[in-house]
Amino acid sequence: MRGALMDYYLKILLVICAAHELAGGTLKSTRDAVYKKYLSLRSLPFEDCGSLYQVSYLDIESCTTLPCSMARNATIKVTVRFDDNGNGVSFLKHEVRWVFNYIKTQAAITPDPCDGDHGCIESASDGKAYWANIFVNETLPVMKGSMLWESKDANDQNLICFQVPVVITV
């Protein structure tokens, strides 16, 4: 059902593009706008918690609905696309925490930091994309909570911040 709905929205966006071009818009700006909208429709829903840069897409491996089910002892790939406003971001230090009943526990992330040495950050047509792996520690409680993800630059400025509901399973 979700795929059919995506296709429906994509067709609507293409009609909007055609109308925009007829009204004098450029093909590149229209195409970029449609692509960004398409990414946002495919993104896993998340709560922004003060990002400097706009996050356009979030993917958490094997998570299609919220809360994301994460098994203990699993390593899960997280992919984020964001618009760095042309600033050439090439370094991200991650601070990721599990939050259960207002108690925060540090999460293990690799690679950290994400820089040119690890191939985890790359330029994309609409900004930047990065990936990192999060380890779901075996000592985490089996319960609902959230994953709070912050990505900072070399000066410790918070560039990206999002929170996603999770449930830890055995």
XYZ file of C-alpha atoms in Angstrom:
170
model
C 0.000 0.000 0.000
C 2.800 2.394 0.928
C 4.456 1.963 -2.523
C 1.176 2.646 -4.355
C 0.656 5.784 -2.282
C 4.192 6.954 -3.091
C 3.571 6.456 -6.797
C 0.333 8.439 -6.537
C 2.116 11.359 -4.845
C 4.958 11.213 -7.347
C 2.462 11.537 -10.224
C 0.921 14.565 -8.520
C 4.367 16.112 -8.146
C 5.123 15.557 -11.822
C 1.903 17.366 -12.759
C 2.913 20.228 -10.469
C 6.329 20.325 -12.177
C 4.744 20.544 -15.586
C 2.522 23.406 -14.425
C 5.517 25.152 -12.847
C 7.505 24.913 -16.069
C 4.584 26.282 -18.083
C 4.462 29.229 -15.674
C 8.112 30.043 -16.408
C 9.972 27.980 -13.798
C 13.262 26.368 -14.742
C 13.516 22.639 -15.256
C 16.439 22.265 -12.814
C 14.732 24.062 -9.928
C 11.523 22.156 -10.584
C 13.348 18.822 -10.775
C 15.246 19.567 -7.552
C 12.031 20.521 -5.756
C 10.309 17.325 -6.897
C 13.273 15.189 -5.865
C 13.400 16.760 -2.396
C 9.670 16.212 -1.971
C 10.013 12.611 -3.152
C 12.811 12.017 -0.623
C 10.751 13.489 2.193
C 7.858 11.160 1.306
C 10.187 8.129 1.396
C 11.897 9.217 4.614
C 11.277 7.544 7.919
C 9.358 10.052 10.081
C 11.499 11.758 12.736
C 11.393 14.667 15.144
C 13.898 17.428 14.404
C 15.518 18.632 17.621
C 17.334 21.748 16.444
C 19.190 20.957 13.220
C 21.158 23.789 11.628
C 20.804 22.019 8.270
C 17.556 20.651 6.890
C 17.364 16.857 6.968
C 15.542 15.683 3.831
C 15.761 11.926 4.310
C 16.312 9.404 7.085
C 16.657 5.653 6.633
C 17.200 3.202 9.459
C 18.008 -0.252 8.152
C 15.106 -2.698 8.559
C 12.807 -0.011 9.999
C 9.701 0.851 7.993
C 7.307 1.860 10.782
C 7.593 3.605 14.123
C 8.643 2.736 16.696
C 11.692 1.139 15.078
C 12.212 -2.363 16.383
C 15.894 -2.923 17.233
C 17.233 -6.222 18.503
C 19.945 -6.395 21.143
C 23.431 -7.184 19.751
C 22.450 -5.895 16.300
C 24.412 -3.391 14.233
C 22.083 -1.132 12.260
C 22.981 1.214 9.409
C 21.553 4.745 9.538
C 21.588 6.934 6.405
C 20.853 10.673 6.429
C 20.574 13.159 3.550
C 20.747 16.845 4.377
C 21.174 20.224 2.702
C 24.408 21.816 3.934
C 23.591 25.109 2.173
C 26.706 24.703 0.016
C 29.041 24.820 3.034
C 30.997 21.710 2.028
C 30.546 19.725 5.235
C 33.273 17.063 5.323
C 33.435 16.139 9.029
C 30.744 14.951 11.453
C 31.203 13.856 15.063
C 28.228 11.826 16.308
C 26.682 11.987 19.752
C 23.968 9.358 19.848
C 22.028 8.394 22.937
C 19.333 5.910 23.822
C 16.607 7.545 25.925
C 14.475 5.363 28.219
C 12.217 7.018 30.823
C 14.275 10.243 30.621
C 17.527 8.347 31.262
C 20.111 8.800 28.501
C 22.699 6.143 27.651
C 25.528 6.696 25.162
C 25.305 4.596 21.982
C 28.260 3.088 20.121
C 28.623 4.508 16.573
C 31.053 3.609 13.779
C 32.712 5.295 12.047
C 33.038 8.206 14.432
C 34.020 10.745 13.446
C 32.699 10.580 9.917
C 35.287 12.224 7.687
C 37.079 11.795 4.382
C 39.071 8.823 5.710
C 36.011 6.588 6.119
C 33.934 7.200 2.967
C 30.860 7.775 5.121
C 30.040 11.294 3.913
C 29.498 12.174 0.280
C 28.185 14.937 -1.900
C 24.774 14.472 -3.462
C 22.872 16.537 -6.009
C 20.816 18.093 -3.220
C 23.466 18.482 -0.511
C 25.215 15.782 1.479
C 24.571 12.227 2.587
C 26.204 10.241 5.357
C 25.885 6.834 6.919
C 26.925 5.346 10.226
C 26.342 2.111 12.087
C 24.785 2.011 15.543
C 25.317 -0.946 17.847
C 22.341 -2.025 19.967
C 24.056 -3.016 23.189
C 22.943 -6.232 24.904
C 22.535 -4.397 28.226
C 19.809 -2.062 26.940
C 16.415 -2.655 28.555
C 13.740 -4.424 26.523
C 11.298 -1.530 26.270
C 10.132 1.480 24.274
C 12.217 4.617 24.193
C 13.934 6.772 21.596
C 17.199 7.250 19.774
C 18.548 10.809 19.930
C 21.096 11.489 17.176
C 23.262 14.616 17.015
C 25.947 15.276 14.410
C 28.412 18.077 15.129
C 31.200 19.770 13.201
C 34.850 20.034 14.287
C 33.942 23.130 16.367
C 31.239 21.161 18.255
C 28.426 23.067 16.529
C 25.268 20.975 16.288
C 24.505 20.585 12.560
C 21.953 17.759 12.591
C 19.670 16.587 15.366
C 16.796 14.130 15.173
C 14.938 11.796 17.476
C 13.166 8.562 16.537
C 10.966 6.313 18.696
C 12.411 2.817 19.129
C 11.593 -0.429 20.877
C 14.438 -2.653 21.999
C 13.794 -6.384 21.586
C 15.601 -9.548 22.622
